[in-house]
Amino acid sequence: MIPVLSQPLAAAGFYVALSMLGLLILQARVIVMRRSKLIGIGDGNDRTLALRIRVHANYAENVPFVLVGLVSMAALGLPVLLVHLCGLLLLAGRTAHAIGLAGSAGKSSGRVVGMMLTNFALIFTALAILVKVLLP
């Protein structure tokens, strides 16, 4: 069987790798726009660049916590299915949020759904770890 499907640590590593690629994509979007607008620092009062910077930063602010949780879950021997559930919630949430925020700085369903899914990933990961360490 493929390790990512059967081994919790391999599953966690899978989501770490995909999240790293997601971060690089969002970073590239900022870099490309900075170069095209010749803006080296800050956003140069460019609303689109400011939005891209915020999308990248929001991703970087939220993703690491769930990733640490996924690796912790794997290290504690929690089921691979639970690692996948939380990892998929994270990826879906961050993707929806990035798409929603990239389209508009205002309210958007992508942002709302994205934050809800990300928060579910945070909550489920935290609860799974707490249950495992407090009720062995």
Backbone as a printed PyTorch tensor [residue, N CA C, xyz], in Angstrom:
tensor([[[  0.8480,  -1.1860,   0.0000],
         [  0.0000,   0.0000,   0.0000],
         [  0.8930,   1.2490,   0.0000]],

        [[  0.4050,   2.3030,  -0.6170],
         [  1.1360,   3.5720,  -0.6820],
         [  1.2270,   4.1490,   0.7340]],

        [[  2.4380,   4.5260,   1.1840],
         [  2.6110,   5.0120,   2.5610],
         [  1.6790,   6.1630,   2.9450]],

        [[  1.4240,   7.0910,   2.0260],
         [  0.5860,   8.2420,   2.3650],
         [ -0.8420,   7.8180,   2.7350]],

        [[ -1.2530,   6.6510,   2.2690],
         [ -2.5950,   6.1620,   2.5710],
         [ -2.6670,   5.3540,   3.8570]],

        [[ -1.5270,   4.8290,   4.3010],
         [ -1.5710,   3.9080,   5.4310],
         [ -0.7450,   4.3470,   6.6440]],

        [[  0.1650,   5.2740,   6.4720],
         [  1.0440,   5.6730,   7.5710],
         [  0.7770,   7.1270,   7.9640]],

        [[  0.4150,   7.3650,   9.2100],
         [  0.0990,   8.7270,   9.6550],
         [  1.2070,   9.7430,   9.3890]],

        [[  2.4780,   9.3710,   9.6130],
         [  3.5570,  10.3280,   9.3990],
         [  3.7200,  10.6590,   7.9170]],

        [[  3.5640,   9.6720,   7.0540],
         [  3.6230,   9.9250,   5.6110],
         [  2.4680,  10.8290,   5.1850]],

        [[  1.2870,  10.6160,   5.7560],
         [  0.1330,  11.4580,   5.4470],
         [  0.3980,  12.8960,   5.8890]],

        [[  0.9300,  13.0630,   7.0930],
         [  1.2420,  14.4130,   7.5780],
         [  2.2720,  15.0710,   6.6690]],

        [[  3.2950,  14.3080,   6.2800],
         [  4.3160,  14.8400,   5.3780],
         [  3.7390,  15.2670,   4.0380]],

        [[  2.7580,  14.5410,   3.5690],
         [  2.0760,  14.8700,   2.3160],
         [  1.4490,  16.2640,   2.4100]],

        [[  0.7500,  16.5430,   3.5140],
         [  0.1090,  17.8500,   3.6710],
         [  1.1260,  18.9580,   3.9300]],

        [[  2.2130,  18.6220,   4.5900],
         [  3.2970,  19.5990,   4.7590],
         [  3.8300,  19.9940,   3.3840]],

        [[  4.1190,  19.0020,   2.5410],
         [  4.6710,  19.2770,   1.2130],
         [  3.6980,  20.0840,   0.3530]],

        [[  2.4280,  19.6950,   0.3430],
         [  1.4460,  20.4360,  -0.4460],
         [  1.2840,  21.8680,   0.0670]],

        [[  1.3350,  22.0350,   1.3670],
         [  1.2200,  23.3740,   1.9430],
         [  2.4250,  24.2430,   1.5830]],

        [[  3.5940,  23.6250,   1.5490],
         [  4.7900,  24.3610,   1.1410],
         [  4.6550,  24.8340,  -0.3070]],

        [[  4.1380,  23.9650,  -1.1680],
         [  3.9360,  24.3550,  -2.5590],
         [  2.9020,  25.4760,  -2.6710]],

        [[  1.8540,  25.3970,  -1.8670],
         [  0.8550,  26.4660,  -1.8460],
         [  1.4650,  27.8010,  -1.4530]],

        [[  2.3250,  27.7720,  -0.4460],
         [  2.9870,  28.9970,  -0.0110],
         [  3.8520,  29.5660,  -1.1260]],

        [[  4.5720,  28.6870,  -1.8310],
         [  5.4230,  29.1480,  -2.9340],
         [  4.6050,  29.7770,  -4.0630]],

        [[  3.4420,  29.2150,  -4.3430],
         [  2.5720,  29.7810,  -5.3820],
         [  2.1230,  31.1860,  -4.9890]],

        [[  1.6900,  31.3450,  -3.7510],
         [  1.2410,  32.6620,  -3.2990],
         [  2.4020,  33.6540,  -3.2560]],

        [[  3.5710,  33.1770,  -2.8740],
         [  4.7600,  34.0260,  -2.8650],
         [  5.1180,  34.4690,  -4.2800]],

        [[  5.0410,  33.5560,  -5.2250],
         [  5.3570,  33.8790,  -6.6150],
         [  4.4240,  34.9480,  -7.1620]],

        [[  3.1610,  34.8980,  -6.7810],
         [  2.2020,  35.9120,  -7.2280],
         [  2.6100,  37.3000,  -6.7460]],

        [[  3.1400,  37.3790,  -5.5370],
         [  3.6090,  38.6620,  -5.0030],
         [  4.8580,  39.1160,  -5.7560]],

        [[  5.7980,  38.2030,  -5.9290],
         [  7.0650,  38.5420,  -6.5930],
         [  6.8300,  39.0300,  -8.0190]],

        [[  5.9900,  38.3160,  -8.7590],
         [  5.7120,  38.7050, -10.1440],
         [  5.1260,  40.1080, -10.1950]],

        [[  4.1960,  40.4000,  -9.3160],
         [  3.5880,  41.7320,  -9.3330],
         [  4.5770,  42.8000,  -8.8870]],

        [[  5.3980,  42.4990,  -7.8710],
         [  6.4190,  43.4670,  -7.4410],
         [  7.3350,  43.8260,  -8.6050]],

        [[  7.7540,  42.8200,  -9.3340],
         [  8.6690,  43.0630, -10.4690],
         [  7.9860,  43.8560, -11.5660]],

        [[  6.7410,  43.5220, -11.8660],
         [  6.0440,  44.2270, -12.9440],
         [  5.7510,  45.6820, -12.5790]],

        [[  5.5560,  45.9570, -11.2970],
         [  5.2430,  47.3190, -10.8430],
         [  6.4770,  48.0600, -10.3280]],

        [[  7.6190,  47.3500, -10.2920],
         [  8.8780,  47.9170,  -9.7790],
         [  8.7320,  48.4210,  -8.3410]],

        [[  8.1040,  47.5820,  -7.5130],
         [  7.9090,  47.9010,  -6.0910],
         [  8.7240,  46.9040,  -5.2800]],

        [[  9.7960,  47.3690,  -4.6480],
         [ 10.6830,  46.4760,  -3.9140],
         [ 10.2520,  46.2160,  -2.4870]],

        [[  9.7370,  47.2260,  -1.8160],
         [  9.3470,  47.1200,  -0.4100],
         [  7.9270,  47.6540,  -0.2570]],

        [[  7.1730,  47.0260,   0.6400],
         [  5.8040,  47.4820,   0.8750],
         [  4.9190,  47.1870,  -0.3200]],

        [[  3.8160,  47.9350,  -0.4070],
         [  2.8850,  47.6960,  -1.5040],
         [  2.8140,  48.8640,  -2.4870]],

        [[  3.5850,  49.9300,  -2.2220],
         [  3.5950,  51.0690,  -3.1410],
         [  2.2270,  51.6720,  -3.3590]],

        [[  1.3550,  51.5320,  -2.3910],
         [ -0.0310,  51.9990,  -2.4830],
         [ -0.7950,  51.3670,  -3.6510]],

        [[ -0.3520,  50.1930,  -4.0650],
         [ -1.0390,  49.4450,  -5.1130],
         [ -1.9930,  48.4690,  -4.4340]],

        [[ -3.2690,  48.6610,  -4.6590],
         [ -4.2900,  47.8590,  -3.9760],
         [ -4.1940,  46.3640,  -4.3260]],

        [[ -3.9100,  46.0630,  -5.5650],
         [ -3.8090,  44.6640,  -5.9770],
         [ -2.6130,  43.9930,  -5.3290]],

        [[ -1.4690,  44.6940,  -5.2990],
         [ -0.2920,  44.1300,  -4.6520],
         [ -0.5380,  43.9540,  -3.1560]],

        [[ -1.1710,  44.9450,  -2.5360],
         [ -1.4800,  44.8370,  -1.1030],
         [ -2.3450,  43.6090,  -0.8330]],

        [[ -3.2780,  43.3430,  -1.7070],
         [ -4.1570,  42.1860,  -1.5460],
         [ -3.3730,  40.8830,  -1.7020]],

        [[ -2.4830,  40.8300,  -2.6700],
         [ -1.6700,  39.6220,  -2.8500],
         [ -0.7540,  39.3940,  -1.6490]],

        [[ -0.1990,  40.4560,  -1.1280],
         [  0.6450,  40.3430,   0.0630],
         [ -0.1740,  39.7950,   1.2260]],

        [[ -1.3870,  40.2840,   1.3730],
         [ -2.2550,  39.8470,   2.4710],
         [ -2.6640,  38.3820,   2.3160]],

        [[ -2.9500,  37.9510,   1.0900],
         [ -3.2970,  36.5470,   0.8460],
         [ -2.1370,  35.6510,   1.2650]],

        [[ -0.9320,  36.0240,   0.8590],
         [  0.2690,  35.2600,   1.2050],
         [  0.4710,  35.2440,   2.7150]],

        [[  0.3520,  36.3990,   3.3410],
         [  0.5740,  36.4980,   4.7910],
         [ -0.4720,  35.7050,   5.5740]],

        [[ -1.7160,  35.7840,   5.1420],
         [ -2.7680,  35.0570,   5.8550],
         [ -2.5160,  33.5660,   5.7990]],

        [[ -2.0770,  33.0860,   4.6670],
         [ -1.7310,  31.6700,   4.5120],
         [ -0.6060,  31.3130,   5.4880]],

        [[  0.4350,  32.1420,   5.4890],
         [  1.5960,  31.8850,   6.3460],
         [  1.2580,  31.9810,   7.8310]],

        [[  0.2560,  32.7430,   8.1710],
         [ -0.1420,  32.8940,   9.5760],
         [ -0.9470,  31.7000,  10.0940]],

        [[ -1.6720,  31.0450,   9.2260],
         [ -2.5880,  29.9920,   9.6650],
         [ -2.0900,  28.5660,   9.4460]],

        [[ -1.4210,  28.3250,   8.3570],
         [ -1.0460,  26.9680,   7.9730],
         [ -0.0930,  26.2850,   8.9530]],

        [[  0.9540,  26.9490,   9.4430],
         [  1.9160,  26.2350,  10.2960],
         [  1.3100,  25.5690,  11.5220]],

        [[  0.3130,  26.1600,  12.1120],
         [ -0.2760,  25.5890,  13.3210],
         [ -0.9220,  24.2350,  13.0440]],

        [[ -1.6570,  24.1400,  11.9470],
         [ -2.2800,  22.8610,  11.6210],
         [ -1.2120,  21.8460,  11.2270]],

        [[ -0.1820,  22.2820,  10.5120],
         [  0.8740,  21.3490,  10.1150],
         [  1.5950,  20.7630,  11.3310]],

        [[  1.8740,  21.5920,  12.3080],
         [  2.4850,  21.0830,  13.5500],
         [  1.5210,  20.0980,  14.2050]],

        [[  0.2470,  20.4190,  14.1630],
         [ -0.7590,  19.5120,  14.7090],
         [ -0.7960,  18.1800,  13.9810]],

        [[ -0.7150,  18.2120,  12.6440],
         [ -0.7400,  16.9650,  11.8750],
         [  0.4570,  16.0840,  12.2040]],

        [[  1.6240,  16.6910,  12.2950],
         [  2.8280,  15.9160,  12.6350],
         [  2.7140,  15.3850,  14.0640]],

        [[  2.1770,  16.1860,  14.9620],
         [  1.9710,  15.7410,  16.3500],
         [  0.9950,  14.5660,  16.4020]],

        [[ -0.0790,  14.6660,  15.6300],
         [ -1.0520,  13.5790,  15.5830],
         [ -0.3850,  12.2940,  15.1210]],

        [[  0.4340,  12.4080,  14.0780],
         [  1.1270,  11.2280,  13.5500],
         [  2.0950,  10.6640,  14.5790]],

        [[  2.8450,  11.5490,  15.2330],
         [  3.8210,  11.1060,  16.2350],
         [  3.1390,  10.4210,  17.4160]],

        [[  1.9270,  10.8450,  17.7120],
         [  1.1780,  10.2520,  18.8180],
         [  0.4440,   8.9680,  18.4040]],

        [[  0.5380,   8.6250,  17.1410],
         [ -0.0680,   7.3800,  16.6750],
         [ -1.5500,   7.4670,  16.3930]],

        [[ -2.0530,   8.6520,  16.1330],
         [ -3.4820,   8.7790,  15.8040],
         [ -3.7340,   8.2010,  14.4130]],

        [[ -4.9570,   7.7830,  14.1450],
         [ -5.2700,   7.1160,  12.8790],
         [ -4.9690,   7.9710,  11.6410]],

        [[ -4.4990,   7.3120,  10.6020],
         [ -4.1680,   7.9970,   9.3600],
         [ -5.3960,   8.7030,   8.7810]],

        [[ -6.5720,   8.1220,   8.9550],
         [ -7.7900,   8.7470,   8.4420],
         [ -8.0390,  10.1040,   9.0990]],

        [[ -7.7500,  10.2240,  10.3730],
         [ -7.9150,  11.4880,  11.0830],
         [ -6.9010,  12.5250,  10.5960]],

        [[ -5.6860,  12.0790,  10.3340],
         [ -4.6680,  12.9850,   9.7840],
         [ -5.1360,  13.4960,   8.4210]],

        [[ -5.6730,  12.6040,   7.5950],
         [ -6.1700,  13.0110,   6.2750],
         [ -7.3600,  13.9620,   6.3910]],

        [[ -8.2670,  13.6870,   7.2920],
         [ -9.4250,  14.5650,   7.4730],
         [ -8.9660,  15.9810,   7.7870]],

        [[ -8.0910,  16.1190,   8.7650],
         [ -7.6230,  17.4500,   9.1660],
         [ -6.7760,  18.0940,   8.0710]],

        [[ -5.9630,  17.3020,   7.3820],
         [ -5.1520,  17.8300,   6.2900],
         [ -6.0010,  18.3170,   5.1240]],

        [[ -7.0300,  17.5490,   4.7960],
         [ -7.9240,  17.9550,   3.7050],
         [ -8.7140,  19.2020,   4.0640]],

        [[ -9.1560,  19.2890,   5.3130],
         [ -9.8460,  20.5050,   5.7570],
         [ -8.9320,  21.7170,   5.6150]],

        [[ -7.6820,  21.5530,   6.0020],
         [ -6.7170,  22.6520,   5.8870],
         [ -6.5440,  23.0650,   4.4270]],

        [[ -6.2590,  22.1090,   3.5600],
         [ -6.0250,  22.4450,   2.1520],
         [ -7.2550,  23.0770,   1.5040]],

        [[ -8.4130,  22.5060,   1.7650],
         [ -9.6410,  23.0680,   1.1970],
         [ -9.8910,  24.4690,   1.7410]],

        [[ -9.6780,  24.6320,   3.0250],
         [ -9.9040,  25.9300,   3.6430],
         [ -8.9670,  27.0060,   3.1380]],

        [[ -7.7070,  26.6800,   3.0620],
         [ -6.7290,  27.6670,   2.6000],
         [ -6.8990,  27.9870,   1.1270]],

        [[ -7.2780,  26.9800,   0.3340],
         [ -7.5120,  27.2280,  -1.0860],
         [ -8.7240,  28.1260,  -1.2800]],

        [[ -9.8190,  27.8050,  -0.6100],
         [-11.0290,  28.6200,  -0.7170],
         [-10.7680,  30.0440,  -0.2340]],

        [[-10.0380,  30.1810,   0.8630],
         [ -9.7660,  31.5000,   1.4010],
         [ -8.8900,  32.3120,   0.4540]],

        [[ -7.8570,  31.7010,  -0.0790],
         [ -6.9610,  32.4160,  -0.9980],
         [ -7.7020,  32.8610,  -2.2530]],

        [[ -8.5480,  31.9970,  -2.7870],
         [ -9.3210,  32.3660,  -3.9780],
         [-10.3110,  33.4750,  -3.6490]],

        [[-10.9870,  33.3350,  -2.5160],
         [-11.9590,  34.3560,  -2.1120],
         [-11.3130,  35.7050,  -1.8410]],

        [[-10.1910,  35.7120,  -1.1620],
         [ -9.5110,  36.9660,  -0.8310],
         [ -8.8310,  37.5520,  -2.0580]],

        [[ -8.3210,  36.7190,  -2.9360],
         [ -7.6700,  37.2250,  -4.1540],
         [ -8.6700,  37.9490,  -5.0410]],

        [[ -9.9310,  37.5420,  -4.9680],
         [-10.9570,  38.1680,  -5.7900],
         [-11.4920,  39.4640,  -5.2340]],

        [[-11.4200,  39.6240,  -3.9160],
         [-12.0010,  40.8170,  -3.3030],
         [-11.5030,  40.9800,  -1.8780]],

        [[-11.2040,  42.2180,  -1.5140],
         [-10.8130,  42.4930,  -0.1330],
         [-12.0410,  42.5570,   0.7680]],

        [[-13.2110,  42.6310,   0.1630],
         [-14.4500,  42.6840,   0.9310],
         [-14.9560,  41.2900,   1.2620]],

        [[-16.2180,  41.2340,   1.6370],
         [-16.8190,  39.9470,   1.9790],
         [-16.8970,  39.0660,   0.7370]],

        [[-16.6350,  37.7730,   0.9530],
         [-16.8000,  36.8070,  -0.1280],
         [-17.0640,  35.4470,   0.4910]],

        [[-17.8150,  34.6420,  -0.2240],
         [-18.1320,  33.3130,   0.3020],
         [-16.8670,  32.4670,   0.4210]],

        [[-15.9040,  32.6480,  -0.4850],
         [-14.6500,  31.9090,  -0.4170],
         [-13.8930,  32.1810,   0.8720]],

        [[-13.8720,  33.4320,   1.2690],
         [-13.1890,  33.7850,   2.5140],
         [-13.8810,  33.1730,   3.7130]],

        [[-15.2010,  33.2600,   3.7390],
         [-15.9670,  32.7270,   4.8750],
         [-15.8130,  31.2120,   4.9640]],

        [[-16.0350,  30.5330,   3.8520],
         [-15.8980,  29.0690,   3.8320],
         [-14.4640,  28.6770,   4.1590]],

        [[-13.5080,  29.3970,   3.5900],
         [-12.1020,  29.1010,   3.8390],
         [-11.7240,  29.2080,   5.2980]],

        [[-12.1740,  30.2590,   5.9550],
         [-11.8550,  30.4100,   7.3790],
         [-12.5760,  29.3610,   8.2150]],

        [[-13.8080,  29.0340,   7.8390],
         [-14.5330,  28.0020,   8.5860],
         [-13.8110,  26.6580,   8.4860]],

        [[-13.4170,  26.2670,   7.2790],
         [-12.7300,  24.9890,   7.0980],
         [-11.3740,  24.9820,   7.8030]],

        [[-10.6630,  26.0930,   7.7200],
         [ -9.3670,  26.1940,   8.4060],
         [ -9.5620,  26.0950,   9.9120]],

        [[-10.5710,  26.7770,  10.4260],
         [-10.8290,  26.7090,  11.8700],
         [-11.2610,  25.3130,  12.2930]],

        [[-12.0370,  24.6270,  11.4530],
         [-12.3820,  23.2330,  11.7600],
         [-11.1180,  22.3760,  11.8250]],

        [[-10.1940,  22.6020,  10.8960],
         [ -8.9340,  21.8540,  10.9160],
         [ -8.1720,  22.1280,  12.2090]],

        [[ -8.1180,  23.3890,  12.6190],
         [ -7.4450,  23.7470,  13.8750],
         [ -8.1270,  23.0890,  15.0760]],

        [[ -9.4410,  23.1740,  15.1150],
         [-10.2010,  22.6320,  16.2500],
         [-10.0620,  21.1110,  16.3210]],

        [[-10.3000,  20.4240,  15.1940],
         [-10.2310,  18.9600,  15.1990],
         [ -8.8360,  18.4630,  15.5300]],

        [[ -7.8240,  19.1400,  14.9890],
         [ -6.4430,  18.7420,  15.2660],
         [ -6.1320,  18.9260,  16.7490]],

        [[ -6.4860,  20.0810,  17.2760],
         [ -6.2260,  20.3550,  18.6950],
         [ -6.9640,  19.3710,  19.5930]],

        [[ -8.2300,  19.1340,  19.3000],
         [ -9.0140,  18.2180,  20.1280],
         [ -8.4850,  16.7870,  20.0550]],

        [[ -8.1070,  16.3600,  18.8670],
         [ -7.5760,  14.9950,  18.7230],
         [ -6.3000,  14.8260,  19.5660]],

        [[ -5.4430,  15.8230,  19.5250],
         [ -4.1970,  15.7560,  20.3010],
         [ -4.5040,  15.7850,  21.7920]],

        [[ -5.3900,  16.6830,  22.2020],
         [ -5.7210,  16.7750,  23.6250],
         [ -6.3360,  15.4860,  24.1430]],

        [[ -7.2640,  14.9160,  23.3850],
         [ -7.8860,  13.6560,  23.8190],
         [ -6.8030,  12.5710,  23.9440]],

        [[ -5.9100,  12.5060,  22.9900],
         [ -4.8700,  11.4750,  23.0120],
         [ -3.9370,  11.6390,  24.2120]],

        [[ -3.5400,  12.8700,  24.5280],
         [ -2.5630,  13.0580,  25.6010],
         [ -3.2110,  13.1020,  26.9880]],

        [[ -4.4880,  13.4490,  27.0560],
         [ -5.1520,  13.5140,  28.3620],
         [ -5.8870,  12.2330,  28.7080]],

        [[ -6.2870,  11.4870,  27.7040],
         [ -7.0290,  10.2430,  27.9430],
         [ -6.3470,   9.0820,  27.1930]],

        [[ -5.1390,   8.7420,  27.5780],
         [ -4.3930,   7.7200,  26.8310],
         [ -5.0410,   6.3520,  26.8380]]])
